[in-house]
Backbone as CSV, one residue per row, in Angstrom:
resi,resn,N_x,N_y,N_z,CA_x,CA_y,CA_z,C_x,C_y,C_z
1,MET,-28.358,228.676,-156.607,-27.779,227.321,-156.500,-27.797,226.455,-157.580
2,LYS,-26.482,226.215,-158.150,-26.966,225.029,-159.346,-27.034,223.418,-158.550
3,HIS,-28.131,222.755,-159.253,-28.390,221.518,-158.611,-27.659,220.554,-159.508
4,LEU,-26.680,219.849,-158.265,-25.548,219.105,-159.036,-26.347,218.102,-159.626
5,PHE,-27.288,217.165,-159.029,-27.727,216.213,-159.728,-28.472,216.361,-160.893
6,LYS,-28.941,217.624,-161.341,-29.498,217.878,-162.851,-28.403,217.779,-163.617
7,SER,-27.238,218.304,-163.416,-26.216,218.393,-164.518,-25.491,216.840,-164.707
8,THR,-25.552,216.056,-163.557,-25.083,214.769,-163.360,-26.036,213.339,-164.077
9,VAL,-27.458,214.174,-163.986,-28.729,213.076,-164.678,-28.369,213.523,-166.276
10,LEU,-27.872,214.870,-166.686,-28.059,214.970,-168.076,-27.047,214.393,-168.598
11,VAL,-25.826,214.222,-168.096,-24.749,213.532,-168.328,-24.818,212.206,-168.413
12,VAL,-25.764,211.275,-167.398,-25.854,209.989,-167.713,-26.933,209.558,-168.720
13,LEU,-27.914,210.513,-168.873,-28.877,210.015,-169.584,-28.717,209.938,-171.179
14,SER,-27.387,209.896,-171.597,-27.209,209.653,-172.509,-26.551,208.151,-172.957
15,LEU,-26.429,207.459,-171.800,-25.915,206.060,-171.533,-26.798,205.173,-171.802
16,ALA,-26.840,203.941,-172.299,-28.057,202.795,-172.402,-27.845,201.660,-170.918
17,GLY,-28.974,201.417,-170.953,-29.004,200.148,-169.723,-29.816,199.344,-169.723
18,SER,-30.327,198.542,-168.839,-31.413,197.786,-168.515,-32.394,198.124,-167.483
19,ALA,-33.578,197.593,-167.179,-34.495,198.102,-165.942,-34.317,197.463,-164.854
20,LEU,-34.627,198.407,-163.662,-34.613,198.176,-162.405,-35.922,198.484,-161.732
21,PRO,-36.798,197.687,-161.172,-37.926,198.006,-160.823,-37.947,198.792,-159.627
22,VAL,-38.618,200.085,-159.388,-38.821,201.049,-158.135,-40.049,200.579,-157.330
23,ALA,-39.586,200.648,-156.075,-40.694,199.870,-155.137,-41.943,200.557,-155.182
24,ALA,-43.209,199.857,-155.223,-44.344,200.440,-155.365,-44.994,201.238,-154.095
25,GLN,-44.409,200.688,-152.801,-44.860,201.396,-151.567,-43.506,202.191,-151.237
26,ALA,-43.198,203.116,-152.156,-41.601,203.811,-151.541,-42.103,205.003,-150.440
27,GLN,-41.126,205.223,-149.781,-41.424,206.146,-148.557,-40.582,207.417,-148.771
28,TRP,-40.820,208.339,-149.912,-39.936,209.348,-150.328,-40.381,210.405,-149.122
29,LEU,-38.965,211.061,-149.007,-38.761,212.095,-148.037,-38.398,213.393,-148.797
30,ASN,-39.193,214.563,-148.662,-38.642,215.501,-149.539,-37.370,216.089,-148.849
31,MET,-36.642,216.149,-149.643,-35.272,216.941,-148.935,-35.151,218.370,-149.680
32,HIS,-35.708,218.652,-150.726,-35.432,219.820,-151.209,-36.398,220.272,-152.667
33,ASP,-36.756,221.686,-152.373,-37.981,221.952,-153.392,-37.611,223.300,-153.941
34,ASP,-37.454,223.555,-155.150,-37.344,224.889,-155.942,-38.522,225.042,-156.949
35,ALA,-37.886,225.900,-158.049,-38.782,225.894,-159.112,-39.060,225.191,-160.009
36,THR,-38.142,224.325,-160.308,-38.191,223.491,-161.325,-38.420,221.807,-160.810
37,VAL,-37.778,221.734,-159.731,-37.755,220.178,-159.281,-37.964,220.236,-157.625
38,THR,-38.542,218.981,-157.519,-38.817,218.850,-155.954,-37.600,217.274,-155.896
39,THR,-36.568,217.315,-154.999,-35.880,216.167,-154.662,-36.313,215.334,-153.338
40,TYR,-35.984,214.464,-153.511,-36.525,213.223,-152.458,-35.572,212.128,-152.256
41,THR,-35.540,211.588,-151.155,-34.788,210.319,-150.915,-35.627,209.144,-150.301
42,GLU,-35.242,207.797,-150.594,-36.117,206.708,-150.427,-35.682,206.280,-149.040
43,ARG,-36.431,206.486,-147.828,-36.074,206.011,-146.627,-35.809,204.575,-146.642
44,SER,-36.797,203.862,-147.090,-36.282,202.173,-147.155,-35.688,201.545,-148.091
45,GLU,-35.037,202.762,-148.662,-33.853,202.010,-149.620,-32.472,202.106,-149.165
46,LEU,-32.367,202.927,-147.985,-31.102,203.222,-147.653,-30.407,201.755,-147.205
47,ILE,-29.153,201.511,-147.815,-28.588,200.541,-147.147,-27.109,200.697,-146.811
48,ARG,-26.884,200.269,-145.397,-25.651,200.847,-144.956,-24.583,199.564,-145.118
49,MET,-23.432,199.809,-145.663,-22.195,198.801,-145.651,-20.941,199.535,-145.582
50,ASP,-20.500,199.121,-144.405,-19.119,199.605,-143.717,-19.395,201.488,-144.082
51,LYS,-18.376,202.081,-144.608,-18.566,203.301,-145.014,-19.353,204.040,-146.076
52,PHE,-20.272,202.853,-146.843,-20.712,203.298,-148.209,-22.427,203.111,-147.785
53,VAL,-23.258,203.849,-148.267,-24.571,203.914,-148.213,-25.043,203.745,-149.664
54,ASN,-25.889,202.803,-150.114,-26.764,202.639,-150.979,-28.136,203.501,-151.062
55,VAL,-28.567,204.323,-151.946,-29.622,204.920,-151.829,-30.463,205.112,-152.941
56,ALA,-31.464,205.494,-153.008,-32.571,205.600,-154.154,-33.226,207.184,-153.828
57,GLU,-32.964,207.870,-155.063,-33.258,209.295,-155.019,-33.964,209.719,-156.119
58,MET,-34.939,210.632,-155.966,-36.051,210.969,-156.932,-35.840,212.684,-157.317
59,LEU,-35.828,212.652,-158.280,-36.042,214.277,-159.183,-37.467,214.218,-159.846
60,ASP,-38.434,214.909,-159.176,-39.800,215.179,-159.515,-39.999,216.422,-159.992
61,TYR,-40.061,216.452,-161.426,-39.860,217.667,-162.073,-41.524,218.209,-162.390
62,LYS,-41.480,219.576,-162.279,-42.962,220.558,-162.294,-43.270,220.731,-163.800
63,ARG,-42.491,220.314,-164.890,-43.028,220.083,-166.314,-42.360,219.006,-166.898
64,ARG,-42.983,218.630,-167.810,-42.198,217.373,-168.837,-40.793,217.987,-169.142
65,MET,-39.913,217.131,-168.948,-38.585,217.256,-169.576,-38.065,216.394,-170.783
66,ARG,-37.288,216.577,-171.490,-36.503,215.968,-172.760,-34.940,215.829,-172.386
67,ASN,-34.755,214.568,-172.441,-33.301,214.188,-172.680,-32.679,214.399,-173.991
68,GLU,-31.424,214.372,-174.164,-30.702,214.289,-175.391,-30.854,213.250,-176.455
69,GLU,-31.374,212.277,-175.831,-31.977,211.147,-176.802,-33.298,211.172,-177.284
70,GLY,-34.277,212.258,-176.839,-35.718,212.438,-177.023,-36.547,211.841,-175.906
71,HIS,-36.183,211.141,-175.131,-37.104,210.701,-174.250,-37.870,211.784,-173.312
72,VAL,-39.194,211.879,-173.453,-39.892,212.787,-172.296,-40.130,211.912,-171.185
73,PHE,-40.089,212.789,-169.854,-40.313,212.468,-168.901,-40.559,213.281,-167.708
74,ARG,-41.211,212.790,-166.549,-41.708,213.711,-165.451,-40.803,213.623,-163.943
75,SER,-40.247,212.438,-163.774,-39.600,212.093,-162.897,-38.373,211.322,-163.188
76,VAL,-37.324,211.311,-162.362,-36.315,210.505,-162.627,-35.595,209.830,-161.143
77,VAL,-35.652,208.367,-161.204,-35.240,207.818,-159.709,-33.632,207.310,-160.266
78,ILE,-32.806,207.880,-159.429,-31.303,207.561,-159.361,-30.921,206.727,-157.915
79,LYS,-30.197,205.407,-158.644,-29.659,204.756,-157.438,-28.229,204.860,-157.436
80,ALA,-27.870,205.390,-156.276,-26.299,205.715,-156.041,-25.957,205.225,-154.717
81,GLN,-24.216,205.445,-154.991,-23.698,204.829,-153.535,-22.924,206.234,-153.041
82,TYR,-23.107,206.363,-151.885,-22.189,207.458,-151.068,-20.971,206.857,-150.660
83,ASN,-20.104,207.352,-150.562,-18.664,207.222,-149.667,-18.657,208.020,-148.541
84,CYS,-19.239,207.843,-147.461,-19.594,208.906,-146.105,-18.264,209.679,-145.824
85,PRO,-17.381,208.970,-145.477,-16.121,209.630,-144.970,-14.890,210.556,-145.909
86,ASP,-15.547,209.942,-147.324,-14.758,210.522,-148.271,-15.679,211.676,-149.169
87,ASN,-16.641,212.022,-148.969,-17.688,212.753,-149.261,-17.666,212.869,-150.584
88,ARG,-17.948,211.355,-151.371,-18.082,211.150,-152.996,-19.327,210.042,-152.896
89,VAL,-19.512,210.438,-154.286,-20.908,209.854,-154.787,-20.345,209.164,-156.294
90,ARG,-21.211,207.918,-156.359,-21.518,207.483,-157.738,-22.768,206.990,-158.216
91,ILE,-23.159,207.080,-159.185,-24.363,206.566,-159.669,-24.259,205.292,-160.368
92,TYR,-25.280,204.401,-160.031,-25.383,203.016,-161.112,-26.324,202.798,-161.468
93,THR,-27.554,203.598,-161.548,-28.622,203.270,-162.348,-29.574,204.746,-162.315
94,VAL,-30.003,204.899,-163.536,-31.033,206.000,-163.781,-32.057,205.851,-164.550
95,GLU,-33.516,205.893,-164.147,-34.556,205.622,-164.652,-35.304,206.681,-164.590
96,LEU,-36.179,206.954,-166.037,-36.941,208.077,-166.234,-38.383,207.457,-166.316
97,PHE,-39.194,208.120,-165.737,-40.705,207.611,-165.963,-41.456,208.996,-166.387
98,ASP,-42.526,208.637,-166.983,-43.433,209.557,-167.830,-44.749,210.317,-166.904
99,GLU,-44.531,209.961,-165.678,-45.377,210.822,-164.681,-44.342,211.242,-163.438
100,ARG,-45.253,212.008,-162.664,-44.658,212.543,-161.592,-44.381,211.277,-160.706
101,MET,-43.541,211.500,-159.487,-43.372,210.545,-158.524,-42.989,209.121,-158.710
102,ALA,-42.361,209.197,-159.644,-42.114,207.817,-160.057,-43.196,206.950,-160.712
103,GLN,-44.236,207.206,-161.233,-45.240,206.836,-161.470,-45.392,206.706,-162.952
104,GLY,-46.516,205.856,-163.379,-46.514,205.662,-164.821,-45.690,204.490,-165.572
105,GLU,-45.327,204.584,-166.895,-44.389,203.861,-167.425,-43.101,204.432,-167.094
106,VAL,-41.877,203.261,-167.291,-40.598,203.635,-167.367,-40.366,203.927,-168.788
107,VAL,-40.205,205.042,-168.707,-39.512,205.438,-170.251,-38.205,205.282,-170.692
108,HIS,-37.108,205.168,-169.802,-35.955,204.430,-170.378,-35.175,204.393,-169.089
109,THR,-34.150,203.383,-168.962,-33.439,202.932,-167.776,-31.899,202.764,-168.382
110,GLN,-30.974,203.227,-167.432,-29.609,203.102,-167.650,-28.954,202.526,-166.589
111,LYS,-27.933,201.766,-166.698,-26.842,201.042,-165.724,-25.480,201.736,-166.181
112,VAL,-25.360,202.688,-165.073,-24.389,203.789,-165.381,-22.981,203.039,-164.828
113,TYR,-22.796,203.029,-163.290,-21.668,202.598,-162.747,-20.555,203.540,-162.892
114,GLY,-20.819,204.873,-162.834,-20.136,206.076,-162.914,-18.940,205.981,-161.931
115,PRO,-18.095,207.049,-162.208,-16.687,207.034,-161.407,-17.354,207.616,-160.311
116,TRP,-16.429,207.443,-158.912,-16.394,208.385,-158.057,-16.482,209.711,-158.140
117,LYS,-17.438,210.787,-157.633,-17.426,211.974,-157.784,-17.201,212.757,-156.479
118,ALA,-16.468,213.990,-156.422,-16.660,214.538,-155.120,-17.934,215.368,-155.137
119,ILE,-18.494,215.621,-153.693,-19.854,216.311,-153.643,-19.737,217.941,-153.049
120,ASN,-20.335,218.477,-154.092,-19.938,220.147,-153.772,-20.573,220.296,-152.257
121,PRO,-19.874,220.969,-151.319,-20.303,221.119,-150.009,-21.717,222.024,-149.633
122,ARG,-22.042,222.774,-150.771,-23.235,223.590,-150.759,-24.118,223.348,-151.764
123,SER,-24.188,222.123,-151.773,-25.467,221.704,-153.068,-26.541,220.753,-151.968
124,VAL,-27.572,220.231,-152.809,-28.611,219.367,-152.412,-28.067,218.069,-152.487
125,GLU,-27.028,217.477,-153.058,-26.529,216.390,-153.218,-25.833,216.237,-151.744
126,GLN,-25.309,217.441,-151.280,-24.559,217.113,-149.668,-25.485,216.922,-148.617
127,GLU,-26.802,217.430,-148.886,-27.885,217.400,-148.157,-28.421,215.761,-148.068
128,LEU,-28.512,215.714,-149.441,-29.061,214.184,-149.397,-27.854,213.012,-148.974
129,LYS,-26.541,213.188,-149.206,-25.667,212.415,-148.757,-25.258,212.415,-147.310
130,ASN,-25.442,213.463,-146.551,-25.868,213.795,-145.424,-26.572,213.106,-144.388
131,PHE,-28.145,212.980,-145.135,-29.147,212.319,-144.584,-28.701,210.644,-144.932
132,ALA,-28.424,210.386,-145.993,-28.040,208.786,-146.003,-26.934,208.450,-145.162
133,CYS,-25.853,209.255,-144.659,-24.880,208.706,-143.849,-25.061,208.861,-142.571
134,THR,-25.916,209.682,-142.134,-26.332,210.330,-140.730,-27.801,209.794,-140.031
135,GLY,-28.989,209.935,-141.329,-30.301,209.676,-140.767,-31.078,210.574,-140.237
136,LYS,-30.165,211.907,-140.493,-30.746,212.961,-139.809,-30.792,214.284,-141.119
137,LYS,-32.209,214.752,-141.221,-31.904,215.739,-142.148,-31.674,217.014,-141.730
């Protein structure tokens, strides 16, 4: 199964932006694990507003990665918003970290404000959206 966030991150990594700090005491919940990456959502960052939920999610890579601009990183924190009833997502910030679990230095940050995109019903992103919208894993 192709990991939708991986392809989304590769697209947005070429955009420039400014920094947003990640909470030092994050409560990361493991949502999916495969040979390349572990995907987490941050429970204390779930902010519900009517039919929308703002979230922080992390991709924790098992080896160092390099984006198209040459930035080397081990983890990515994505700030996104889900439209729960319409099953759509948009990304608004992407941060690259030089260590696993969003530790170490921030290598690169981008403010994206991407367009709304439909979520593949058989993807990890669908699992993340379901948790954000219902609170159930």
